[in-house]
Short mmCIF file of C-alpha atoms and ligand atoms in Angstrom, two decimals:
data_model
loop_
_atom_site.label_atom_id
_atom_site.label_comp_id
_atom_site.label_asym_id
_atom_site.label_seq_id
_atom_site.Cartn_x
_atom_site.Cartn_y
_atom_site.Cartn_z
CA MET A 30 -14.65 -150.52 -34.71
CA ASN A 31 -17.56 -149.48 -32.88
CA HIS A 32 -18.29 -153.35 -32.08
CA LEU A 33 -14.57 -153.37 -30.93
CA LEU A 34 -14.61 -150.36 -28.69
CA ASP A 35 -18.10 -151.54 -27.24
CA ALA A 36 -16.77 -154.87 -26.22
CA PHE A 37 -13.44 -153.31 -24.82
CA GLU A 38 -15.97 -151.14 -22.38
CA SER A 39 -18.20 -154.29 -21.65
CA ILE A 40 -14.79 -155.87 -20.25
CA TYR A 41 -13.07 -152.69 -18.50
CA GLN A 42 -15.78 -150.55 -17.77
CA HIS A 43 -14.52 -147.73 -19.27
CA ASN A 44 -14.39 -145.96 -22.83
CA LYS A 45 -11.52 -143.01 -22.55
CA ASP A 46 -8.78 -142.47 -25.13
CA LEU A 47 -8.78 -145.66 -27.14
CA ARG A 48 -6.68 -146.62 -29.90
CA VAL A 49 -7.65 -149.57 -32.16
CA PHE A 50 -4.47 -151.60 -34.30
CA TYR A 51 -4.81 -154.27 -37.09
CA SER A 52 -2.61 -156.65 -37.53
CA PRO A 53 -2.95 -159.15 -40.38
CA GLY A 54 -2.27 -162.62 -41.04
CA ARG A 55 -0.37 -164.11 -43.78
CA VAL A 56 -0.21 -166.84 -46.56
CA ASN A 57 2.97 -167.60 -47.99
CA ILE A 58 2.54 -168.53 -51.43
CA ILE A 59 6.39 -170.40 -52.26
CA GLY A 60 9.41 -170.52 -50.48
CA GLU A 61 8.14 -172.95 -47.60
CA HIS A 62 10.61 -173.79 -44.66
CA ILE A 63 13.71 -171.92 -46.53
CA ASP A 64 12.95 -169.04 -43.82
CA TYR A 65 14.94 -170.49 -41.55
CA ASN A 66 18.05 -171.51 -44.41
CA GLY A 67 18.60 -168.06 -45.98
CA GLY A 68 16.05 -168.80 -49.07
CA LEU A 69 13.65 -166.73 -50.76
CA VAL A 70 9.72 -166.40 -49.84
CA PHE A 71 6.79 -165.20 -51.19
CA PRO A 72 4.26 -164.24 -48.91
CA ALA A 73 1.27 -162.03 -48.34
CA ALA A 74 -0.04 -160.23 -45.59
CA ILE A 75 -4.28 -160.65 -45.43
CA SER A 76 -7.35 -159.17 -44.57
CA ILE A 77 -7.99 -162.04 -41.84
CA GLY A 78 -5.99 -160.78 -38.88
CA THR A 79 -6.00 -159.52 -35.43
CA TYR A 80 -7.72 -156.22 -33.41
CA GLY A 81 -6.05 -154.67 -30.54
CA VAL A 82 -7.83 -151.67 -28.24
CA VAL A 83 -5.82 -150.51 -26.37
CA PHE A 84 -5.59 -147.76 -23.06
CA LEU A 85 -2.40 -146.60 -22.09
CA ARG A 86 -2.98 -146.31 -17.96
CA ASN A 87 -1.03 -143.87 -15.33
CA ASP A 88 0.54 -147.41 -13.25
CA ARG A 89 2.41 -150.15 -13.93
CA LYS A 90 -0.33 -152.57 -14.39
CA VAL A 91 -0.77 -154.41 -17.42
CA ARG A 92 -4.40 -156.26 -18.32
CA LEU A 93 -5.11 -158.13 -21.41
CA TYR A 94 -8.66 -159.95 -22.54
CA SER A 95 -8.54 -162.09 -25.78
CA ALA A 96 -12.23 -162.49 -27.19
CA ASN A 97 -10.55 -165.64 -28.75
CA PHE A 98 -9.36 -167.40 -25.33
CA ILE A 99 -12.84 -165.75 -23.77
CA ASP A 100 -12.28 -169.27 -20.86
CA GLN A 101 -8.99 -167.29 -19.63
CA GLY A 102 -10.89 -163.92 -18.91
CA ILE A 103 -8.56 -161.10 -18.14
CA VAL A 104 -4.98 -161.68 -17.19
CA ASN A 105 -3.90 -159.63 -14.80
CA ILE A 106 -0.08 -158.70 -14.95
CA ASP A 107 2.84 -156.15 -13.90
CA ILE A 108 5.92 -154.76 -15.96
CA ASP A 109 8.00 -155.64 -13.34
CA ASN A 110 6.85 -159.43 -13.38
CA LEU A 111 7.30 -160.47 -17.13
CA ALA A 112 8.46 -163.98 -17.19
CA TYR A 113 6.91 -166.66 -18.95
CA ASP A 114 3.47 -167.79 -17.25
CA GLU A 115 2.13 -171.82 -18.14
CA ASN A 116 -1.12 -170.59 -16.74
CA HIS A 117 -1.20 -167.15 -18.51
CA GLY A 118 -1.67 -168.78 -22.09
CA TRP A 119 -2.32 -166.19 -25.00
CA ALA A 120 -1.10 -163.10 -22.47
CA ASN A 121 2.65 -165.10 -22.75
CA TYR A 122 3.37 -163.19 -26.27
CA ALA A 123 1.87 -159.77 -24.62
CA LYS A 124 5.05 -160.66 -22.01
CA GLY A 125 7.68 -161.63 -24.32
CA ILE A 126 7.79 -158.18 -26.19
CA LEU A 127 7.35 -155.92 -22.93
CA ASN A 128 9.98 -157.96 -21.32
CA LEU A 129 12.30 -157.83 -23.96
CA LEU A 130 12.20 -154.27 -24.70
CA ILE A 131 13.18 -154.09 -21.28
CA ASN A 132 15.93 -156.17 -20.79
CA LYS A 133 17.39 -154.19 -24.63
CA GLY A 134 16.59 -151.41 -22.28
CA TYR A 135 13.73 -149.49 -24.19
CA GLN A 136 11.72 -147.37 -21.41
CA ILE A 137 8.68 -148.79 -20.55
CA GLN A 138 6.88 -146.63 -18.02
CA TYR A 139 3.22 -147.29 -17.94
CA GLY A 140 1.47 -150.34 -18.16
CA PHE A 141 -2.37 -150.72 -21.05
CA ASP A 142 -5.40 -152.65 -20.76
CA LEU A 143 -5.98 -154.57 -23.87
CA TYR A 144 -8.21 -155.70 -25.40
CA VAL A 145 -7.83 -158.13 -28.54
CA ASP A 146 -10.33 -159.67 -31.06
CA GLY A 147 -8.85 -162.30 -33.97
CA ASN A 148 -10.30 -164.01 -37.40
CA LEU A 149 -8.25 -165.94 -37.98
CA PRO A 150 -8.37 -169.26 -36.93
CA THR A 151 -5.50 -170.64 -34.36
CA ALA A 152 -2.66 -172.79 -35.10
CA SER A 153 -4.53 -173.13 -38.68
CA GLY A 154 -0.62 -171.86 -40.25
CA LEU A 155 -2.03 -168.10 -41.14
CA SER A 156 0.40 -167.10 -38.61
CA SER A 157 -2.17 -165.96 -35.75
CA SER A 158 0.95 -166.39 -32.92
CA ALA A 159 3.23 -163.88 -35.20
CA SER A 160 -0.11 -161.75 -35.80
CA LEU A 161 -0.67 -161.10 -32.15
CA GLU A 162 3.08 -160.81 -31.51
CA VAL A 163 3.58 -158.05 -34.50
CA LEU A 164 0.67 -156.24 -33.38
CA MET A 165 2.24 -156.31 -29.70
CA THR A 166 5.03 -154.56 -31.25
CA TYR A 167 3.83 -152.39 -32.79
CA ILE A 168 1.34 -150.91 -29.80
CA ALA A 169 4.28 -150.52 -27.58
CA ASP A 170 6.23 -149.06 -30.04
CA THR A 171 2.90 -146.31 -30.42
CA LEU A 172 2.53 -145.82 -26.81
CA TYR A 173 5.96 -145.38 -24.99
CA LYS A 174 7.59 -143.74 -28.71
CA LEU A 175 9.75 -146.56 -29.55
CA ASN A 176 10.84 -145.14 -32.59
CA LEU A 177 11.26 -148.43 -34.07
CA THR A 178 10.97 -149.42 -37.80
CA ARG A 179 8.83 -151.96 -39.00
CA VAL A 180 11.98 -154.65 -39.78
CA GLU A 181 12.92 -153.89 -36.33
CA MET A 182 10.01 -154.58 -35.04
CA ALA A 183 9.30 -157.61 -37.24
CA LEU A 184 13.19 -159.06 -35.57
CA LEU A 185 12.45 -158.11 -31.80
CA SER A 186 8.80 -159.87 -32.25
CA GLN A 187 10.61 -163.04 -33.80
CA GLU A 188 13.13 -163.08 -31.30
CA VAL A 189 10.17 -163.15 -28.63
CA GLU A 190 8.99 -166.50 -30.36
CA ASN A 191 12.58 -167.98 -30.41
CA LYS A 192 13.44 -167.48 -26.83
CA PHE A 193 10.17 -166.94 -24.80
CA MET A 194 8.01 -169.19 -26.72
CA GLY A 195 10.86 -171.82 -27.85
CA MET A 196 9.64 -172.12 -31.20
CA HIS A 197 12.89 -171.27 -34.11
CA CYS A 198 10.95 -170.06 -36.52
CA GLY A 199 12.66 -168.19 -39.07
CA ILE A 200 11.50 -164.09 -40.19
CA MET A 201 9.04 -164.48 -42.76
CA ASP A 202 5.85 -164.13 -40.42
CA GLN A 203 6.62 -161.41 -38.71
CA LEU A 204 8.57 -159.68 -41.78
CA ILE A 205 5.47 -159.35 -43.97
CA ILE A 206 3.21 -158.83 -41.30
CA ALA A 207 5.44 -155.46 -40.49
CA CYS A 208 5.47 -154.64 -43.85
CA GLY A 209 2.81 -156.08 -45.81
CA ILE A 210 1.78 -153.89 -49.19
CA LYS A 211 -1.94 -153.94 -50.35
CA ASP A 212 -2.50 -155.94 -53.19
CA LYS A 213 1.03 -157.57 -53.42
CA ALA A 214 2.85 -160.06 -52.55
CA LEU A 215 6.44 -159.48 -51.48
CA LEU A 216 9.78 -161.68 -52.54
CA MET A 217 11.69 -161.86 -49.17
CA ASN A 218 15.49 -162.64 -49.43
CA THR A 219 15.61 -163.85 -45.84
CA ALA A 220 19.71 -163.88 -45.54
CA THR A 221 19.49 -159.69 -46.36
CA LEU A 222 16.14 -159.71 -45.46
CA GLU A 223 15.63 -157.60 -48.48
CA MET A 224 12.18 -157.21 -49.57
CA GLU A 225 10.38 -156.68 -53.18
CA ALA A 226 7.39 -156.09 -53.96
CA SER A 227 5.21 -158.23 -56.82
CA ASN A 228 2.21 -158.91 -58.01
CA ALA A 229 0.81 -162.13 -57.10
CA SER A 230 -2.82 -162.86 -59.03
CA PHE A 231 -3.46 -163.88 -62.46
CA ASP A 232 -5.84 -162.17 -64.27
CA GLY A 233 -9.31 -164.49 -64.14
CA TYR A 234 -8.00 -166.42 -61.63
CA GLN A 235 -8.25 -166.55 -57.32
CA TRP A 236 -6.53 -167.84 -54.76
CA VAL A 237 -8.75 -169.92 -52.19
CA ILE A 238 -6.99 -170.86 -48.66
CA MET A 239 -8.70 -173.73 -47.64
CA ASN A 240 -8.59 -175.09 -44.28
CA THR A 241 -8.11 -178.51 -43.27
CA ASN A 242 -9.67 -177.69 -39.16
CA TYR A 243 -7.15 -180.82 -38.13
CA GLN A 244 -4.82 -179.20 -36.00
CA ARG A 245 -1.70 -181.20 -34.46
CA LYS A 246 -0.80 -180.45 -30.82
CA THR A 247 3.23 -181.54 -31.76
CA THR A 248 2.89 -178.44 -34.21
CA ASP A 249 6.07 -176.86 -32.67
CA SER A 250 8.28 -179.70 -31.81
CA LYS A 251 7.92 -181.25 -35.06
CA TYR A 252 8.67 -177.83 -36.73
CA ASN A 253 12.03 -177.45 -34.30
CA GLN A 254 12.65 -181.06 -35.39
CA ARG A 255 13.17 -179.89 -39.60
CA VAL A 256 15.33 -176.69 -37.98
CA ARG A 257 18.00 -178.83 -36.12
CA GLU A 258 17.94 -181.36 -38.87
CA CYS A 259 18.49 -178.61 -41.45
CA SER A 260 21.40 -176.95 -39.22
CA GLN A 261 22.71 -181.02 -38.92
CA GLY A 262 22.81 -181.27 -43.16
CA LEU A 263 24.21 -177.40 -42.74
CA LYS A 264 27.25 -178.70 -40.69
CA ILE A 265 28.15 -181.48 -42.92
CA LEU A 266 27.66 -179.03 -45.82
CA LYS A 267 29.71 -176.59 -44.27
CA GLU A 268 32.91 -179.00 -44.70
CA LYS A 269 33.20 -178.93 -48.15
CA TYR A 270 31.38 -175.70 -49.20
CA GLN A 271 31.87 -172.21 -48.12
CA ILE A 272 28.19 -171.62 -47.35
CA LYS A 273 26.27 -169.64 -44.70
CA TYR A 274 23.26 -171.03 -45.42
CA LEU A 275 21.75 -174.22 -47.23
CA CYS A 276 19.24 -171.56 -49.92
CA GLU A 277 23.39 -171.08 -51.15
CA LEU A 278 23.49 -174.07 -52.59
CA SER A 279 22.30 -175.01 -56.14
CA ILE A 280 20.41 -178.16 -57.01
CA ASP A 281 23.23 -179.17 -59.52
CA GLU A 282 25.05 -179.78 -56.34
CA LEU A 283 22.24 -182.10 -55.25
CA PRO A 284 24.49 -185.65 -56.68
CA TYR A 285 27.31 -184.70 -54.60
CA ILE A 286 25.35 -183.83 -51.81
CA ARG A 287 23.43 -187.09 -52.12
CA LYS A 288 26.94 -188.48 -51.69
CA LEU A 289 28.35 -185.81 -48.47
CA ILE A 290 25.40 -186.76 -46.30
CA THR A 291 24.58 -190.54 -45.40
CA ASP A 292 21.72 -190.03 -43.04
CA ASP A 293 19.01 -190.40 -45.39
CA THR A 294 16.61 -188.11 -43.78
CA ILE A 295 18.77 -185.41 -43.54
CA PHE A 296 19.39 -185.68 -47.18
CA HIS A 297 16.03 -185.95 -48.05
CA ARG A 298 15.49 -182.41 -46.13
CA VAL A 299 18.34 -180.65 -47.73
CA SER A 300 16.99 -182.15 -51.15
CA HIS A 301 13.46 -180.14 -50.31
CA VAL A 302 14.94 -176.57 -49.43
CA VAL A 303 17.58 -176.79 -52.16
CA THR A 304 15.14 -177.85 -55.03
CA GLU A 305 12.32 -174.82 -53.32
CA GLN A 306 14.88 -172.20 -53.33
CA ASN A 307 15.15 -173.33 -57.28
CA ARG A 308 11.44 -173.53 -57.59
CA THR A 309 10.83 -169.63 -55.79
CA ILE A 310 13.33 -168.31 -57.79
CA LYS A 311 11.63 -169.74 -60.68
CA ALA A 312 7.99 -168.72 -59.61
CA LYS A 313 9.32 -165.13 -59.32
CA LEU A 314 9.85 -165.29 -63.13
CA MET A 315 6.67 -166.83 -63.86
CA MET A 316 4.59 -163.85 -62.17
CA LYS A 317 7.45 -161.35 -64.74
CA LYS A 318 6.15 -163.47 -67.44
CA ASN A 319 2.38 -163.64 -66.43
CA ASP A 320 2.22 -167.14 -66.93
CA PRO A 321 0.08 -168.63 -64.46
CA ILE A 322 0.31 -172.24 -65.30
CA GLY A 323 4.06 -172.26 -65.44
CA PHE A 324 3.60 -170.61 -61.63
CA ALA A 325 0.49 -173.41 -61.10
CA GLN A 326 3.59 -176.34 -61.72
CA LEU A 327 5.70 -174.97 -59.39
CA LEU A 328 3.18 -174.68 -56.64
CA ASN A 329 2.16 -178.33 -57.12
CA GLU A 330 5.95 -179.53 -57.34
CA SER A 331 6.75 -177.45 -53.89
CA HIS A 332 3.69 -179.89 -52.08
CA TYR A 333 5.31 -182.65 -53.75
CA SER A 334 8.29 -182.00 -52.33
CA LEU A 335 7.39 -180.80 -48.99
CA LYS A 336 5.41 -184.17 -48.70
CA ASN A 337 7.59 -186.62 -49.85
CA ASP A 338 11.10 -184.97 -48.60
CA TYR A 339 10.11 -182.22 -45.89
CA GLU A 340 7.39 -184.81 -44.93
CA VAL A 341 5.38 -181.92 -43.22
CA THR A 342 1.65 -182.60 -45.00
CA GLY A 343 -0.07 -185.64 -44.12
CA ILE A 344 -3.68 -186.44 -45.05
CA HIS A 345 -5.30 -183.89 -44.24
CA LEU A 346 -3.75 -181.74 -46.12
CA ASP A 347 -2.70 -183.52 -49.38
CA THR A 348 -6.77 -184.80 -49.64
CA LEU A 349 -7.12 -180.89 -49.62
CA VAL A 350 -4.81 -180.17 -52.33
CA GLU A 351 -5.36 -183.37 -54.33
CA ALA A 352 -8.87 -182.72 -54.65
CA ALA A 353 -8.67 -179.13 -55.25
CA LEU A 354 -6.29 -180.29 -58.62
CA LYS A 355 -8.89 -182.76 -59.23
CA TYR A 356 -11.87 -180.85 -59.64
CA GLY A 357 -10.58 -177.10 -60.68
CA ALA A 358 -7.34 -175.86 -59.03
CA ILE A 359 -4.42 -175.38 -61.60
CA GLY A 360 -2.05 -175.73 -58.60
CA ALA A 361 -2.50 -176.27 -54.93
CA ARG A 362 0.13 -177.03 -51.95
CA VAL A 363 0.17 -176.21 -48.03
CA THR A 364 1.18 -173.03 -46.45
CA GLY A 365 2.76 -172.10 -44.01
CA ALA A 366 4.76 -174.71 -41.27
CA GLY A 367 2.59 -178.12 -42.36
CA PHE A 368 1.62 -180.60 -39.70
CA GLY A 369 -2.47 -179.21 -40.59
CA GLY A 370 -3.42 -176.21 -40.85
CA CYS A 371 -4.33 -174.81 -44.71
CA ALA A 372 -3.22 -175.18 -47.98
CA ILE A 373 -3.92 -172.67 -50.93
CA ALA A 374 -4.76 -173.53 -54.38
CA LEU A 375 -5.00 -170.79 -57.16
CA VAL A 376 -8.02 -171.29 -59.56
CA GLU A 377 -10.02 -170.31 -62.36
CA ASN A 378 -12.65 -167.60 -60.69
CA ASP A 379 -15.32 -169.92 -62.62
CA LYS A 380 -14.92 -172.86 -61.32
CA ILE A 381 -14.74 -171.99 -57.66
CA LYS A 382 -17.88 -172.87 -56.89
CA HIS A 383 -17.79 -176.23 -58.28
CA MET A 384 -14.26 -176.85 -56.73
CA LYS A 385 -15.61 -176.43 -53.29
CA GLU A 386 -18.38 -178.42 -53.28
CA LYS A 387 -16.57 -181.29 -54.06
CA VAL A 388 -13.53 -180.65 -52.45
CA LYS A 389 -15.79 -180.40 -49.23
CA GLU A 390 -17.73 -183.73 -49.64
CA ILE A 391 -13.99 -185.36 -50.50
CA TYR A 392 -12.60 -184.40 -47.86
CA ASN A 393 -15.47 -185.11 -44.96
CA LYS A 394 -15.98 -188.25 -46.05
CA LYS A 395 -12.01 -189.30 -45.92
CA THR A 396 -11.37 -187.39 -42.22
CA GLY A 397 -14.55 -186.83 -41.00
CA LEU A 398 -13.65 -183.03 -40.72
CA ASN A 399 -14.78 -180.15 -42.77
CA VAL A 400 -12.81 -177.85 -45.06
CA GLU A 401 -13.09 -173.83 -43.97
CA PHE A 402 -13.01 -171.82 -47.60
CA TYR A 403 -10.67 -168.00 -47.54
CA GLU A 404 -10.96 -165.54 -50.13
CA VAL A 405 -9.35 -163.14 -48.87
CA THR A 406 -7.00 -159.72 -50.40
CA PHE A 407 -3.65 -159.09 -50.11
CA GLU A 408 -3.10 -155.89 -47.52
CA ASN A 409 -0.97 -153.59 -45.20
CA GLY A 410 1.32 -154.98 -42.76
CA VAL A 411 0.35 -154.08 -39.60
CA GLY A 412 -1.32 -150.37 -38.47
CA GLU A 413 -2.99 -147.84 -35.97
CA VAL A 414 -6.60 -148.35 -37.48
CA LYS A 415 -8.16 -144.63 -38.09
C1 GLA B 25 5.73 -171.11 -39.86
C2 GLA B 25 7.77 -170.14 -39.70
C3 GLA B 25 8.06 -169.76 -40.83
C4 GLA B 25 8.35 -170.69 -41.84
C5 GLA B 25 7.02 -171.18 -41.85
C6 GLA B 25 7.65 -171.83 -42.87
O1 GLA B 25 5.30 -170.81 -39.79
O2 GLA B 25 6.83 -169.52 -38.21
O3 GLA B 25 8.78 -169.03 -39.89
O4 GLA B 25 9.20 -171.15 -41.37
O5 GLA B 25 6.93 -171.99 -40.69
O6 GLA B 25 7.53 -172.02 -44.28
#
């Protein structure tokens, strides 16, 4: 906390009336690429995330500085000019939120000085961008006394990602970052936005996050392509089924769906969506039954489906997952959008050390890159740090 306040002061040369906020990252345990198909997902907010120190000004200037993008220095903007600007990099998230709030008629009178510092690896599948968006929305809600609910904050943040940043993501990341609950994961129905807190751990086991440190520049365009492929599938199926979302279909329908969808790629995408929904429903039961082995099996099936039907894994993620399973993990899978980024593994406590050593060695040998591990706790959603 003191380090953050000092850092703010060294950038802006003042330190009066500062407020500090924290917005977590997220890990998704199961239910991948189905939050834009009305599916059930199972994410948790985590103990790595984004901090923001803020001072409310009495003019309409906004000054933004991120310790994660120091090359950009202080980005100076104005509340009356909030158009997207490529040169503003990360600061576009802040502009997008203010822009949207103003367009929706919220009163935003004054600007602010903001210092941001995060310990989430960027573009790694742990939602550094949603963490920043929701942080901005929460700060705006607090400074301007907007009285938004947490679900509204998530929806506004998602709208900025979709319309201002051009990434057609679902609601999962923003919703868990806004609504996370300490020591729990949330089962979220993305069709209705109903949420149920659930235990997300098994005695004797630990979740280990493994970062490929491999970032594909085309993640957003590939992601949007998957979203499009799903809507093509939905369009075809709507001619026969009365459905709003792909996740309303049951796996028993797949042989018939195969006949309706002649395009192989589209069929594989739909097949992933329908089976992933089924796995997430089963995962909920396994968690209730306290069955780590059954749960882990679903994680492995999920990865297999994301690799073969949805094609969002690749050699980096596959190598990590295979090595983890070989050396102690009982289940492992990509988490988040994929195409690089992170995987998670469920590992017995006394096997973690050995697993990490082996995974590190194998991964480096195969890819030339170094894996990073994070053992996180599950935390509350965005809030002010007192
Ligand atoms: C990204 C998106 C989410 C979700 C995941 C995949 O994190 O932002 O909405 O679609 O990918 O499950």
